[in-house]
Amino acid sequence: MIDVFAPIAAAADLTIPAEHRRPVAIVGAGAIVDVAHLPAYRQAGLEVTGLFDLDAGRAAEVAARHGVPRVYGTLEELLADERAEVVDVAVAPGAQPGVARQALAAGKHLLCQKPFAPDVATGQELVGLAAAAGRKIAVNQQLRFDEGIAAARAMVRRGWIGEPTAMTFTVNIFTDWSAWDWLVTTDRLEIVYHSIHYLDAIRSVLGDPELVFCTGSRTPGQVAKGETRTMSTLVYPGEVRALVHATHENRTGDGEAAFRIDGAEGAIRGTLGLLYDYPHGRPDTLEVSSRALPTDGWLPYPVTRRWLPDAVAGPMGSLLRAVAEGGEPETSGADNLGTLRLLDALYRSMDSGRSVRPGSPA
């Protein structure tokens, strides 16, 4: 059965061809840049021209640790560097649109973090600015490129489980939100800053739902102000459904982070190893049971990479391919508007207690 996995592994490959590579500058020197972006780019063979952060000392420390040759004194200095064709914007969500506008005006291609924008209208504005400037925008929805998720999606697309009927994520963990000061005080938390990963991954397999329902809550004694426990149901045409059940206040140590895709001819199931021992994590697992192949029971797929840092190379590689060859990145800003509409609908459902159609008027 090993040979049958060859096209699946190829679909999940994160290699960035030499002819696609362009110099990258990074705005932001926070923890995610330190532990994920820079290691992933180094593994992919990308040149990082330099870093800029409002905390110049932090930028210098991170640059020295990763051998980045330059620390820019200002954002304007970074944007004036003609060698830096691509800018990775890794700042807090509230600051991201302003940086993106400046970078697009300077003629840069962009990788933005999720959430791409605070609302759909701002996202549409940025997509329009990029189109007018002839620049590309990708969103760092890197879970799509996690090997377990990417391999599962490839199995679905090859018809291994027949027509998909359901997709679920079950995440029951403890998250120390105090590691991010600004997250502790935000009114909106779990869906927009965590389950956004799962919701975008579901969209990459099933597309956009026609109806959603969501409920969210807090738990006694939690530090964070916003919701930390959510249940999101996505309704698709016919009998297809998706569910994300996430809680971040598991205080018993028996964490779980699993996903499953069911189909008419089988099923795929896996775990997200990163969340069992965050941020170090452990390898993902993935298995497929298929009557279409057939597999004679559950067949393990040999996952060799991790969500962080490895999958971070995926959105950047997709962006660089679009820059080199034309077309749009897989996680383009235009595509990510669908994820923003989904977040908006889920929060409106949470607030109203009613089901909501994504994209419908508030």
mmCIF file of C-alpha atoms in Angstrom, residues 104-273:
data_model
loop_
_atom_site.group_PDB
_atom_site.id
_atom_site.type_symbol
_atom_site.label_atom_id
_atom_site.label_comp_id
_atom_site.label_asym_id
_atom_site.label_seq_id
_atom_site.Cartn_x
_atom_site.Cartn_y
_atom_site.Cartn_z
ATOM 1 C CA LEU A 104 0.786 47.523 -1.132
ATOM 2 C CA ALA A 105 1.385 51.192 -1.893
ATOM 3 C CA ALA A 106 5.108 50.385 -1.911
ATOM 4 C CA GLY A 107 4.552 47.637 -4.482
ATOM 5 C CA LYS A 108 5.094 44.623 -2.221
ATOM 6 C CA HIS A 109 3.424 41.224 -2.362
ATOM 7 C CA LEU A 110 1.978 40.305 1.051
ATOM 8 C CA LEU A 111 1.558 37.411 3.403
ATOM 9 C CA CYS A 112 -0.906 38.517 6.109
ATOM 10 C CA GLN A 113 -1.732 36.691 9.308
ATOM 11 C CA LYS A 114 -5.150 35.430 10.240
ATOM 12 C CA PRO A 115 -7.565 37.048 10.840
ATOM 13 C CA PHE A 116 -6.832 38.752 7.548
ATOM 14 C CA ALA A 117 -8.914 41.797 8.500
ATOM 15 C CA PRO A 118 -11.183 42.866 11.387
ATOM 16 C CA ASP A 119 -14.241 42.675 9.148
ATOM 17 C CA VAL A 120 -15.288 41.682 5.647
ATOM 18 C CA ALA A 121 -15.405 45.254 4.371
ATOM 19 C CA THR A 122 -11.766 45.881 5.327
ATOM 20 C CA GLY A 123 -10.787 42.572 3.760
ATOM 21 C CA GLN A 124 -12.534 43.541 0.529
ATOM 22 C CA GLU A 125 -10.747 46.900 0.571
ATOM 23 C CA LEU A 126 -7.332 45.222 0.876
ATOM 24 C CA VAL A 127 -8.131 42.708 -1.870
ATOM 25 C CA GLY A 128 -9.181 45.609 -4.116
ATOM 26 C CA LEU A 129 -6.011 47.570 -3.341
ATOM 27 C CA ALA A 130 -3.862 44.554 -4.192
ATOM 28 C CA ALA A 131 -5.688 43.973 -7.475
ATOM 29 C CA ALA A 132 -5.334 47.628 -8.447
ATOM 30 C CA ALA A 133 -1.609 47.498 -7.674
ATOM 31 C CA GLY A 134 -1.080 44.191 -9.467
ATOM 32 C CA ARG A 135 0.161 42.600 -6.241
ATOM 33 C CA LYS A 136 -0.666 39.285 -4.565
ATOM 34 C CA ILE A 137 -2.025 38.789 -1.047
ATOM 35 C CA ALA A 138 -1.952 35.450 0.750
ATOM 36 C CA VAL A 139 -3.239 34.733 4.254
ATOM 37 C CA ASN A 140 -1.225 32.585 6.645
ATOM 38 C CA GLN A 141 -3.941 29.955 7.165
ATOM 39 C CA GLN A 142 -1.200 27.408 7.599
ATOM 40 C CA LEU A 143 -3.362 24.572 8.964
ATOM 41 C CA ARG A 144 -4.425 23.900 5.354
ATOM 42 C CA PHE A 145 -0.787 22.960 4.737
ATOM 43 C CA ASP A 146 -0.270 20.844 7.866
ATOM 44 C CA GLU A 147 0.725 17.455 6.485
ATOM 45 C CA GLY A 148 -2.139 15.568 8.111
ATOM 46 C CA ILE A 149 -4.766 18.033 6.859
ATOM 47 C CA ALA A 150 -3.192 18.383 3.400
ATOM 48 C CA ALA A 151 -2.932 14.604 2.993
ATOM 49 C CA ALA A 152 -6.526 14.116 4.145
ATOM 50 C CA ARG A 153 -7.735 16.733 1.652
ATOM 51 C CA ALA A 154 -5.782 15.011 -1.131
ATOM 52 C CA MET A 155 -7.399 11.683 -0.218
ATOM 53 C CA VAL A 156 -10.843 13.283 -0.448
ATOM 54 C CA ARG A 157 -10.033 14.856 -3.814
ATOM 55 C CA ARG A 158 -8.852 11.504 -5.191
ATOM 56 C CA GLY A 159 -12.184 9.937 -4.226
ATOM 57 C CA TRP A 160 -10.806 7.574 -1.583
ATOM 58 C CA ILE A 161 -13.814 8.003 0.711
ATOM 59 C CA GLY A 162 -16.378 8.792 -1.967
ATOM 60 C CA GLU A 163 -18.545 11.866 -1.604
ATOM 61 C CA PRO A 164 -17.767 13.527 1.760
ATOM 62 C CA THR A 165 -20.699 13.643 4.163
ATOM 63 C CA ALA A 166 -19.259 15.199 7.316
ATOM 64 C CA MET A 167 -16.145 16.826 8.735
ATOM 65 C CA THR A 168 -15.502 17.392 12.435
ATOM 66 C CA PHE A 169 -12.845 18.906 14.686
ATOM 67 C CA THR A 170 -12.871 18.104 18.393
ATOM 68 C CA VAL A 171 -10.383 20.116 20.447
ATOM 69 C CA ASN A 172 -10.415 19.839 24.249
ATOM 70 C CA ILE A 173 -7.262 21.445 25.655
ATOM 71 C CA PHE A 174 -5.989 24.038 28.115
ATOM 72 C CA THR A 175 -4.699 27.266 26.601
ATOM 73 C CA ASP A 176 -2.788 29.826 28.656
ATOM 74 C CA TRP A 177 -4.109 32.973 27.012
ATOM 75 C CA SER A 178 -1.980 35.143 29.325
ATOM 76 C CA ALA A 179 0.973 34.431 27.016
ATOM 77 C CA TRP A 180 -0.638 37.070 24.736
ATOM 78 C CA ASP A 181 -1.569 40.153 26.762
ATOM 79 C CA TRP A 182 -3.896 41.575 24.104
ATOM 80 C CA LEU A 183 -5.831 38.295 23.798
ATOM 81 C CA VAL A 184 -6.759 38.208 27.479
ATOM 82 C CA THR A 185 -8.830 41.383 27.216
ATOM 83 C CA THR A 186 -10.453 40.937 23.798
ATOM 84 C CA ASP A 187 -14.236 40.526 23.622
ATOM 85 C CA ARG A 188 -14.039 38.005 20.775
ATOM 86 C CA LEU A 189 -11.568 35.192 21.296
ATOM 87 C CA GLU A 190 -11.919 31.518 20.513
ATOM 88 C CA ILE A 191 -13.470 31.531 17.052
ATOM 89 C CA VAL A 192 -11.560 34.453 15.554
ATOM 90 C CA TYR A 193 -8.150 33.518 16.981
ATOM 91 C CA HIS A 194 -8.243 29.718 17.200
ATOM 92 C CA SER A 195 -11.136 27.903 15.544
ATOM 93 C CA ILE A 196 -10.523 30.073 12.485
ATOM 94 C CA HIS A 197 -7.878 27.450 11.645
ATOM 95 C CA TYR A 198 -10.385 24.585 11.673
ATOM 96 C CA LEU A 199 -13.080 26.566 9.900
ATOM 97 C CA ASP A 200 -10.690 27.491 7.093
ATOM 98 C CA ALA A 201 -9.530 23.871 6.819
ATOM 99 C CA ILE A 202 -13.157 22.757 6.514
ATOM 100 C CA ARG A 203 -13.708 25.316 3.752
ATOM 101 C CA SER A 204 -10.679 23.888 1.913
ATOM 102 C CA VAL A 205 -12.379 20.472 1.839
ATOM 103 C CA LEU A 206 -16.127 21.170 1.736
ATOM 104 C CA GLY A 207 -16.345 24.753 0.465
ATOM 105 C CA ASP A 208 -18.624 27.439 1.906
ATOM 106 C CA PRO A 209 -21.643 26.435 4.020
ATOM 107 C CA GLU A 210 -25.089 27.819 3.333
ATOM 108 C CA LEU A 211 -26.181 28.036 6.988
ATOM 109 C CA VAL A 212 -24.389 28.094 10.360
ATOM 110 C CA PHE A 213 -25.258 27.901 14.023
ATOM 111 C CA CYS A 214 -22.897 28.696 16.872
ATOM 112 C CA THR A 215 -22.945 28.862 20.635
ATOM 113 C CA GLY A 216 -20.077 30.015 22.812
ATOM 114 C CA SER A 217 -19.417 30.489 26.507
ATOM 115 C CA ARG A 218 -16.895 31.091 29.261
ATOM 116 C CA THR A 219 -16.013 28.842 32.198
ATOM 117 C CA PRO A 220 -15.885 29.806 35.888
ATOM 118 C CA GLY A 221 -12.521 31.207 36.909
ATOM 119 C CA GLN A 222 -11.101 31.667 33.429
ATOM 120 C CA VAL A 223 -8.591 34.481 32.918
ATOM 121 C CA ALA A 224 -9.652 35.500 29.407
ATOM 122 C CA LYS A 225 -12.538 37.918 28.880
ATOM 123 C CA GLY A 226 -13.845 36.364 25.648
ATOM 124 C CA GLU A 227 -15.430 33.039 24.805
ATOM 125 C CA THR A 228 -13.190 29.995 25.366
ATOM 126 C CA ARG A 229 -15.655 27.199 24.581
ATOM 127 C CA THR A 230 -17.550 27.048 21.285
ATOM 128 C CA MET A 231 -19.684 24.701 19.227
ATOM 129 C CA SER A 232 -20.019 25.637 15.559
ATOM 130 C CA THR A 233 -22.290 23.746 13.159
ATOM 131 C CA LEU A 234 -21.980 24.260 9.397
ATOM 132 C CA VAL A 235 -24.824 23.159 7.126
ATOM 133 C CA TYR A 236 -24.161 22.386 3.461
ATOM 134 C CA PRO A 237 -26.583 21.564 0.653
ATOM 135 C CA GLY A 238 -28.117 18.122 0.931
ATOM 136 C CA GLU A 239 -26.974 16.046 3.890
ATOM 137 C CA VAL A 240 -23.396 17.332 4.292
ATOM 138 C CA ARG A 241 -22.536 18.787 7.707
ATOM 139 C CA ALA A 242 -19.471 20.018 9.613
ATOM 140 C CA LEU A 243 -18.862 20.602 13.314
ATOM 141 C CA VAL A 244 -16.158 22.326 15.345
ATOM 142 C CA HIS A 245 -16.284 21.703 19.094
ATOM 143 C CA ALA A 246 -13.473 23.532 20.874
ATOM 144 C CA THR A 247 -12.770 24.193 24.542
ATOM 145 C CA HIS A 248 -9.637 25.734 26.047
ATOM 146 C CA GLU A 249 -10.351 25.265 29.752
ATOM 147 C CA ASN A 250 -9.586 21.546 30.148
ATOM 148 C CA ARG A 251 -8.021 21.442 33.605
ATOM 149 C CA THR A 252 -7.645 17.658 33.926
ATOM 150 C CA GLY A 253 -4.678 17.096 31.617
ATOM 151 C CA ASP A 254 -6.383 14.666 29.233
ATOM 152 C CA GLY A 255 -6.231 16.853 26.139
ATOM 153 C CA GLU A 256 -7.680 15.902 22.774
ATOM 154 C CA ALA A 257 -7.212 17.436 19.322
ATOM 155 C CA ALA A 258 -8.742 15.275 16.619
ATOM 156 C CA PHE A 259 -10.440 15.568 13.250
ATOM 157 C CA ARG A 260 -12.444 13.237 11.049
ATOM 158 C CA ILE A 261 -13.848 13.304 7.527
ATOM 159 C CA ASP A 262 -16.607 10.812 6.698
ATOM 160 C CA GLY A 263 -17.669 9.847 3.220
ATOM 161 C CA ALA A 264 -19.940 7.469 1.371
ATOM 162 C CA GLU A 265 -17.029 5.037 0.795
ATOM 163 C CA GLY A 266 -14.976 5.398 3.954
ATOM 164 C CA ALA A 267 -13.483 7.819 6.456
ATOM 165 C CA ILE A 268 -10.294 9.633 7.400
ATOM 166 C CA ARG A 269 -9.283 10.392 10.982
ATOM 167 C CA GLY A 270 -6.302 12.104 12.552
ATOM 168 C CA THR A 271 -4.859 14.105 15.419
ATOM 169 C CA LEU A 272 -3.182 17.533 15.580
ATOM 170 C CA GLY A 273 -0.034 16.710 17.522
#
